[in-house]
Coordinates of C-alpha atoms in Angstrom, one line a residue:
M132 CA -23.3 30.0 -28.6
E133 CA -26.7 30.2 -27.0
T134 CA -26.9 32.7 -24.2
V135 CA -28.2 32.0 -20.7
K136 CA -31.0 34.5 -21.3
N137 CA -32.2 32.6 -24.4
K138 CA -32.0 29.3 -22.5
R139 CA -34.2 30.7 -19.7
F140 CA -36.7 32.1 -22.2
K141 CA -37.0 28.6 -23.8
K142 CA -37.4 27.1 -20.4
I143 CA -40.3 29.4 -19.6
I144 CA -42.0 28.6 -22.9
L145 CA -41.6 24.9 -22.2
Y146 CA -43.3 25.3 -18.8
I147 CA -46.2 27.2 -20.3
F148 CA -46.6 24.6 -23.0
I149 CA -46.7 21.7 -20.5
L150 CA -49.0 23.6 -18.1
F151 CA -51.5 24.3 -21.0
W152 CA -51.7 20.7 -22.1
S153 CA -51.7 19.3 -18.6
T154 CA -54.7 21.5 -17.8
I155 CA -56.6 20.4 -20.9
L156 CA -55.9 16.7 -20.5
S157 CA -56.7 16.4 -16.9
C158 CA -57.5 18.3 -13.7
N159 CA -56.0 15.5 -11.6
K160 CA -52.5 14.1 -12.4
N161 CA -53.7 10.7 -11.3
D162 CA -56.5 10.7 -14.0
G163 CA -54.3 11.1 -17.0
P164 CA -50.9 12.0 -18.6
Y165 CA -48.6 13.8 -16.1
I166 CA -45.2 15.5 -16.7
E167 CA -43.2 17.0 -13.8
I168 CA -40.1 19.1 -14.6
I169 CA -37.3 19.1 -12.0
N170 CA -33.8 20.4 -12.2
N171 CA -31.2 17.7 -12.7
Y172 CA -27.9 18.9 -11.2
T173 CA -24.6 17.2 -11.5
F174 CA -21.8 17.8 -9.0
T175 CA -18.1 17.3 -8.6
K176 CA -16.5 16.9 -5.2
F177 CA -12.9 17.9 -4.3
G178 CA -10.6 17.3 -1.4
D179 CA -11.5 13.6 -0.8
K180 CA -9.2 11.0 0.7
Q181 CA -6.6 13.3 2.3
K182 CA -4.1 12.1 5.0
I183 CA -3.1 14.2 8.0
K184 CA -1.9 13.8 11.6
A185 CA -4.8 13.3 13.9
G186 CA -6.5 16.4 15.3
N187 CA -5.4 18.8 12.5
Y188 CA -7.1 20.5 9.7
L189 CA -6.7 18.7 6.3
T190 CA -4.2 20.4 4.1
D191 CA -6.7 21.2 1.4
S192 CA -10.3 22.4 1.7
I193 CA -13.1 20.1 0.9
G194 CA -16.2 20.9 -1.0
I195 CA -18.5 20.4 -4.0
I196 CA -19.0 22.2 -7.4
I197 CA -22.2 22.5 -9.5
N198 CA -21.1 21.3 -12.9
N199 CA -24.2 22.6 -14.9
A200 CA -24.5 25.9 -12.9
L201 CA -25.0 28.1 -16.0
Y202 CA -28.3 26.4 -16.8
F203 CA -29.7 26.2 -13.3
G204 CA -27.9 29.2 -11.8
D205 CA -31.1 31.0 -11.0
E206 CA -31.8 28.7 -8.0
N207 CA -30.3 29.2 -4.6
L208 CA -28.8 25.9 -3.4
S209 CA -27.3 25.3 0.1
A210 CA -24.9 22.7 1.5
N211 CA -25.0 21.0 4.9
F212 CA -21.7 19.5 6.2
S213 CA -22.0 16.8 8.9
I214 CA -19.4 14.5 10.5
I215 CA -20.6 10.9 10.4
Y216 CA -17.5 9.1 11.6
G217 CA -14.3 10.2 13.4
E218 CA -15.5 13.0 15.8
G219 CA -14.0 15.7 13.6
T220 CA -15.4 19.2 13.0
T221 CA -15.8 21.6 10.1
E222 CA -15.4 25.4 10.0
T223 CA -18.9 25.8 8.6
D224 CA -21.9 23.4 8.9
N225 CA -24.3 25.2 6.6
L226 CA -23.7 27.6 3.7
F227 CA -25.1 28.7 0.4
F228 CA -23.2 28.0 -2.8
N229 CA -21.0 31.0 -3.8
N230 CA -20.1 31.1 -7.5
Y231 CA -21.4 27.5 -7.8
V232 CA -19.0 26.2 -5.1
A233 CA -19.6 25.1 -1.5
V234 CA -16.4 24.8 0.4
T235 CA -15.1 24.4 4.0
K236 CA -12.2 23.2 6.1
W237 CA -12.3 19.9 7.9
K238 CA -10.5 19.2 11.2
T239 CA -10.1 15.5 11.9
G240 CA -10.8 13.7 15.2
K241 CA -8.2 11.7 17.1
S242 CA -10.1 8.6 18.2
T243 CA -9.8 6.6 14.9
T244 CA -7.9 6.6 11.6
K245 CA -11.1 6.6 9.5
Q246 CA -12.8 9.9 9.1
E247 CA -16.0 10.3 7.2
L248 CA -18.1 13.4 6.3
K249 CA -21.4 13.9 4.4
I250 CA -22.4 16.8 2.3
E251 CA -26.2 17.2 1.6
I252 CA -27.3 19.6 -1.1
F253 CA -30.8 21.3 -0.7
N254 CA -32.7 23.5 -3.1
E255 CA -34.5 26.6 -2.1
D256 CA -37.6 24.6 -1.2
N257 CA -35.4 22.7 1.3
K258 CA -35.6 19.5 -0.7
R259 CA -32.5 17.4 -0.6
I260 CA -31.3 16.8 -4.2
N261 CA -27.8 15.3 -3.6
T262 CA -25.7 13.6 -1.0
S263 CA -21.9 13.1 -1.3
Y264 CA -19.5 11.3 1.1
F265 CA -15.9 12.2 1.9
N266 CA -13.2 10.2 3.5
A267 CA -10.0 11.2 5.3
F268 CA -7.3 9.4 7.2
A269 CA -6.0 10.7 10.6
F270 CA -2.7 9.2 11.8
D271 CA -1.6 8.9 15.4
Y272 CA 1.2 7.3 17.4
N273 CA 1.1 3.8 19.0
R274 CA -1.8 2.4 17.0
W275 CA -2.3 0.7 13.7
D276 CA -3.7 3.2 11.1
T277 CA -5.6 1.7 8.2
V278 CA -5.8 3.4 4.8
S279 CA -7.5 2.5 1.6
C280 CA -6.1 5.2 -0.7
L281 CA -3.5 5.1 -3.4
P282 CA -0.6 4.6 -3.7
D283 CA -0.6 3.1 -0.2
R284 CA -2.8 0.1 -0.8
N285 CA -0.7 -1.0 -3.8
I286 CA 2.6 -1.0 -1.9
R287 CA 4.8 -3.8 -3.4
D288 CA 8.0 -3.2 -1.6
V289 CA 9.6 -0.7 0.8
L290 CA 13.3 0.1 1.2
A291 CA 14.7 1.8 4.4
D292 CA 17.8 3.6 3.2
T293 CA 19.3 4.6 6.6
I294 CA 22.5 5.8 4.9
A295 CA 20.7 8.5 3.0
N296 CA 18.1 9.0 5.8
Q297 CA 15.2 8.2 3.4
T298 CA 12.7 5.6 2.5
L299 CA 11.8 4.4 -1.0
M300 CA 8.6 2.6 -2.0
I301 CA 7.3 0.9 -5.1
D302 CA 3.9 0.0 -6.3
Y303 CA 3.5 -1.7 -9.6
I304 CA 4.8 1.0 -11.9
T305 CA 6.2 3.9 -9.9
L306 CA 9.1 4.5 -7.5
Y307 CA 8.1 6.8 -4.6
R308 CA 10.1 8.7 -2.0
Q309 CA 8.7 9.2 1.5
K310 CA 7.9 12.8 2.3
E311 CA 8.2 14.6 5.7
N312 CA 5.1 12.7 7.0
Y313 CA 5.8 9.0 7.1
F314 CA 2.4 8.3 5.4
D315 CA 2.9 10.7 2.4
W316 CA 4.7 9.5 -0.8
E317 CA 6.0 11.5 -3.7
A318 CA 6.4 9.9 -7.1
Q319 CA 10.0 9.9 -8.5
K320 CA 10.1 7.7 -11.6
N321 CA 7.9 5.4 -13.6
F322 CA 8.9 2.0 -14.8
E323 CA 6.7 -0.4 -16.8
N324 CA 6.5 -3.1 -14.0
I325 CA 8.3 -3.2 -10.7
Y326 CA 8.8 -6.2 -8.4
Q327 CA 11.5 -5.6 -5.7
L328 CA 13.8 -3.2 -4.0
Q329 CA 17.1 -4.3 -2.4
M330 CA 20.2 -2.5 -1.0
D331 CA 23.7 -3.5 0.1
D332 CA 25.7 -2.1 3.0
A333 CA 27.4 0.4 0.8
G334 CA 24.1 2.0 -0.1
V335 CA 23.9 0.7 -3.7
I336 CA 20.2 0.0 -4.5
Y337 CA 18.9 -2.6 -6.9
L338 CA 15.4 -2.8 -8.4
S339 CA 13.8 -5.8 -10.2
A340 CA 11.5 -4.8 -13.0
Y341 CA 10.0 -6.1 -16.2
R342 CA 10.0 -4.5 -19.7
S343 CA 9.3 -7.3 -22.2
K344 CA 11.9 -9.2 -20.2
G345 CA 13.2 -9.3 -16.7
I346 CA 15.5 -6.3 -15.9
I347 CA 17.6 -5.5 -12.9
Y348 CA 18.3 -1.8 -12.4
K349 CA 21.1 -0.3 -10.2
S350 CA 21.4 3.1 -8.5
I351 CA 24.6 4.4 -6.9
D352 CA 23.1 7.7 -5.9
H353 CA 20.3 6.5 -3.6
G354 CA 17.6 6.2 -6.2
I355 CA 18.1 9.4 -8.2
S356 CA 19.4 7.8 -11.4
W357 CA 19.2 4.3 -12.6
F358 CA 21.0 2.1 -15.2
E359 CA 20.5 -1.5 -16.3
C360 CA 22.7 -4.4 -15.0
T361 CA 23.8 -7.1 -17.4
N362 CA 21.0 -9.6 -17.8
P363 CA 21.7 -12.7 -15.7
I364 CA 20.0 -14.9 -18.3
P365 CA 19.9 -13.2 -21.7
E366 CA 17.0 -15.4 -23.0
N367 CA 14.9 -14.8 -19.9
N368 CA 11.4 -13.4 -20.4
D369 CA 10.3 -13.4 -16.8
F370 CA 10.7 -11.3 -13.6
Y371 CA 13.8 -11.8 -11.6
T372 CA 13.5 -12.5 -7.9
I373 CA 16.6 -10.9 -6.3
K374 CA 18.4 -10.8 -2.9
V375 CA 21.3 -8.4 -2.3
S376 CA 23.7 -9.4 0.4
P377 CA 25.4 -6.9 2.7
N378 CA 28.7 -7.4 0.9
G379 CA 27.1 -6.5 -2.4
N380 CA 26.6 -9.9 -3.9
I381 CA 23.4 -10.1 -6.0
W382 CA 21.4 -13.3 -6.1
A383 CA 18.8 -13.8 -8.8
S384 CA 16.4 -16.4 -10.2
N385 CA 13.3 -16.6 -12.4
N386 CA 10.6 -19.2 -12.8
S387 CA 12.6 -21.5 -15.1
D388 CA 14.7 -24.5 -13.9
N389 CA 18.4 -24.0 -13.2
S390 CA 18.0 -20.3 -13.1
F391 CA 20.0 -19.6 -9.8
R392 CA 22.6 -16.9 -10.6
C393 CA 25.0 -14.7 -8.6
S394 CA 26.9 -11.5 -9.4
R395 CA 29.9 -10.5 -7.3
D396 CA 30.8 -7.4 -9.3
G397 CA 27.7 -5.2 -9.0
G398 CA 25.7 -6.8 -11.8
L399 CA 28.4 -6.7 -14.5
S400 CA 28.7 -10.5 -14.8
W401 CA 26.8 -13.5 -13.5
S402 CA 27.7 -17.1 -12.7
A403 CA 25.4 -20.1 -12.5
D404 CA 26.3 -21.3 -9.0
T405 CA 24.0 -24.4 -8.9
I406 CA 26.3 -27.1 -7.7
G407 CA 24.5 -29.1 -5.1
L408 CA 21.1 -27.5 -5.8
E409 CA 18.0 -29.1 -7.3
K410 CA 17.0 -27.8 -10.7
D411 CA 13.8 -26.1 -9.3
D412 CA 15.5 -24.3 -6.4
K413 CA 14.9 -20.6 -6.7
I414 CA 15.7 -17.5 -4.6
G415 CA 14.0 -17.5 -1.1
D416 CA 16.0 -16.2 1.8
I417 CA 19.8 -15.8 2.0
F418 CA 21.8 -15.0 5.1
Y419 CA 25.5 -14.8 6.0
L420 CA 26.8 -16.3 9.2
S421 CA 29.6 -14.7 11.2
T422 CA 31.8 -17.7 10.0
G423 CA 31.5 -16.5 6.4
Q424 CA 29.2 -19.4 5.5
I425 CA 26.0 -18.7 3.7
L426 CA 22.5 -20.2 4.4
F427 CA 20.0 -20.4 1.5
L428 CA 16.4 -21.4 1.8
S429 CA 14.9 -22.1 -1.6
T430 CA 11.2 -21.4 -2.5
N431 CA 10.9 -25.2 -2.7
T432 CA 11.5 -25.5 1.1
R433 CA 15.0 -26.8 1.0
L434 CA 17.8 -25.4 3.2
Y435 CA 21.4 -25.3 2.0
I436 CA 24.8 -24.1 3.3
S437 CA 27.8 -22.9 1.4
S438 CA 31.4 -22.5 2.6
D439 CA 32.8 -21.1 -0.7
D440 CA 30.9 -17.8 -1.1
G441 CA 27.9 -19.5 -2.7
R442 CA 29.7 -21.3 -5.5
S443 CA 28.5 -24.7 -4.3
W444 CA 25.9 -25.9 -1.8
T445 CA 25.2 -28.7 0.7
K446 CA 21.8 -29.6 2.0
M447 CA 21.1 -29.0 5.7
Q448 CA 18.6 -30.5 8.0
A449 CA 15.7 -28.4 9.1
P450 CA 12.1 -28.8 10.3
E451 CA 10.1 -30.1 7.4
Y452 CA 8.6 -27.8 4.7
P453 CA 10.1 -24.5 5.9
L454 CA 8.6 -21.3 4.6
K455 CA 10.9 -18.7 6.1
L456 CA 14.6 -18.5 7.1
Y457 CA 16.0 -15.8 9.4
V458 CA 19.4 -15.5 11.1
T459 CA 20.0 -13.3 14.2
N460 CA 23.2 -11.3 14.9
N461 CA 24.2 -14.2 17.2
D462 CA 24.0 -16.8 14.4
E463 CA 20.7 -18.2 15.8
I464 CA 18.9 -19.9 12.9
I465 CA 15.1 -19.3 12.9
I466 CA 12.9 -21.6 10.7
I467 CA 9.2 -21.0 10.2
N468 CA 7.3 -23.9 8.8
Q469 CA 3.8 -25.2 8.5
D470 CA 3.5 -27.5 11.5
N471 CA 0.3 -27.0 13.4
G472 CA -0.6 -24.1 11.1
I473 CA 2.5 -22.0 11.4
S474 CA 5.4 -22.9 13.8
I475 CA 8.6 -21.1 14.7
Y476 CA 11.7 -23.2 15.4
K477 CA 15.1 -22.0 16.8
S478 CA 18.6 -23.4 16.5
P479 CA 21.4 -22.0 18.7
D480 CA 24.0 -24.5 17.3
L481 CA 24.1 -23.7 13.5
G482 CA 21.4 -26.1 12.6
Q483 CA 22.5 -29.2 14.6
T484 CA 19.3 -29.1 16.7
Y485 CA 16.0 -27.2 16.5
S486 CA 13.4 -26.6 19.2
L487 CA 9.8 -25.5 18.7
K488 CA 9.1 -22.1 20.3
Y489 CA 5.7 -21.0 19.2
S490 CA 2.7 -22.0 17.0
V491 CA -0.4 -20.1 15.7
S492 CA -3.3 -21.1 13.4
P493 CA -3.8 -18.7 10.5
I494 CA -7.0 -18.8 8.5
Y495 CA -5.0 -19.1 5.2
G496 CA -1.4 -19.4 4.0
T497 CA 0.7 -17.5 1.6
S498 CA 4.3 -16.4 1.0
M499 CA 6.3 -15.2 4.0
Q500 CA 9.1 -13.5 2.1
K501 CA 8.4 -10.1 3.6
S502 CA 7.5 -11.1 7.2
I503 CA 10.2 -10.3 9.8
Q504 CA 11.4 -6.8 10.8
K505 CA 13.6 -5.8 13.7
V506 CA 12.9 -2.4 15.3
N507 CA 14.7 -1.2 18.5
G508 CA 15.7 -4.7 19.6
M509 CA 12.3 -6.2 19.1
Y510 CA 11.5 -8.7 16.3
Y511 CA 8.1 -8.4 14.6
I512 CA 6.8 -11.4 12.7
L513 CA 3.9 -11.2 10.3
V514 CA 2.0 -14.4 9.9
P515 CA -0.4 -14.0 6.9
G516 CA -3.9 -15.0 7.9
Y517 CA -3.3 -14.3 11.6
G518 CA -1.5 -11.0 12.4
I519 CA 1.8 -9.9 13.9
L520 CA 3.8 -11.5 16.7
K521 CA 6.6 -9.7 18.6
T522 CA 9.5 -11.2 20.5
P523 CA 12.8 -9.9 21.9
D524 CA 14.6 -13.2 21.5
F525 CA 12.6 -15.8 19.6
E526 CA 11.9 -17.4 22.9
T527 CA 8.8 -15.7 24.3
Y528 CA 6.0 -14.3 22.0
D529 CA 3.1 -11.9 22.2
T530 CA 0.4 -11.1 19.7
F531 CA 1.2 -7.5 18.7
V532 CA -1.9 -7.2 16.5
K533 CA -4.5 -9.7 15.3
N534 CA -5.3 -8.8 11.7
T535 CA -6.0 -11.6 9.2
S536 CA -5.7 -9.1 6.2
M537 CA -2.0 -8.3 6.6
V538 CA 0.3 -10.2 4.2
F539 CA 3.6 -8.4 4.0
L540 CA 5.6 -6.4 6.6
Y541 CA 8.1 -3.5 6.0
Q542 CA 9.7 -0.7 7.9
D543 CA 10.9 2.8 7.0
H544 CA 14.2 4.3 7.9
T545 CA 12.9 5.6 11.2
G546 CA 11.4 2.3 12.3
T547 CA 7.8 2.9 11.3
L548 CA 6.1 -0.4 10.5
I549 CA 4.2 -0.6 7.3
A550 CA 2.0 -3.6 6.2
R551 CA 0.3 -4.4 3.0
G552 CA -3.2 -5.8 2.9
L553 CA -4.6 -8.8 1.2
Q554 CA -5.9 -8.1 -2.4
N555 CA -4.5 -4.6 -2.3
K556 CA -7.4 -3.2 -0.4
Y557 CA -5.6 -1.6 2.5
A558 CA -2.3 -0.5 3.9
Y559 CA -1.4 -0.3 7.6
Y560 CA 1.0 2.0 9.5
Y561 CA 2.3 1.8 13.0
K562 CA 4.4 4.7 14.4
E563 CA 5.8 4.4 17.9
K564 CA 6.1 7.6 19.7
S565 CA 9.6 8.4 20.9
K566 CA 10.2 7.9 24.6
K567 CA 12.7 10.7 24.7

């Protein structure tokens, strides 16, 4: 292996050779051939895209490493750190590279989630030879914090497990558990493809996934271990959309006709309970009334009721083309449809009558499957293409946040609201500070 000393000797010879021929060929570089030798450094940065509570130092240091330092190590380089967004500070603003590394600690500001820092590298002639940018995310109470890092922006579903005092999250291939900070996630287990998380009132968790065919997994120890349920449709080659009722009933369907299935024994066996349904009715929203009856809104905008635990169904009247069904603890039926953009209807008499309560005009429309969360007696309704409404009773409404990029709404086991952004570019967090 060639030594650094030999490399430097060759470099000197090269400089002498070039200088000799440059002098002979021209006394003015503009009059003839000209070659200029400059050092071409490459750098690697570390500590980018960390998350922390606002006003604190990031957990890890940030900095930059010279990759080809052995070749160009005879030159003294310096680094200048400057905050360009977020009003944070650094322990050191200017320093020389030490063992080919320039490193400092970064304390975030409090005024905004987004934090940005710039590192400029200068040679010993004070010529800037490189600029690198770092991002961090500072979280605070009572505001919507926006992040663009992974795995957050790929959130596909969130499960608030209040029995085990934990929150689980899935992206497209990995199951995560929420860490001490509500915005930090720790990978638990990889699957090939994941679609949904559901849980019953006994704490049994179900996960819809895909591995050459649709699979439903079950966990009886709050997500530590998993085993496969019996396949609802053995010949199925598609994802299952699932809903798990509080009593443990599992409802499933795929994209094929007549695929509506129910398991009443924890996924051991399945029945095709399609009496009264159209062949293209698939799992949308399912709610139990205090009477024991079940309401089912299919993805094809038809509302049904069952009085025999879902074994047969009768069509119900509802505002036309409903997108979302919700039932309050008082058996008030909420229907969200596409009138005047998006409209919210309420029925206090088990669907005999409906009254229009509120309308908004989103800039686009998409699924509203994950769109209503109840936290501390307040209902939050995400309207994709508009933002989030809040209401205490589905009678009066306020715009909680206007954000046309939000598409799905979740909550963790402590009531933190989490939203997924359009096209997986962002995730959003809202943590309300305790009033105690």
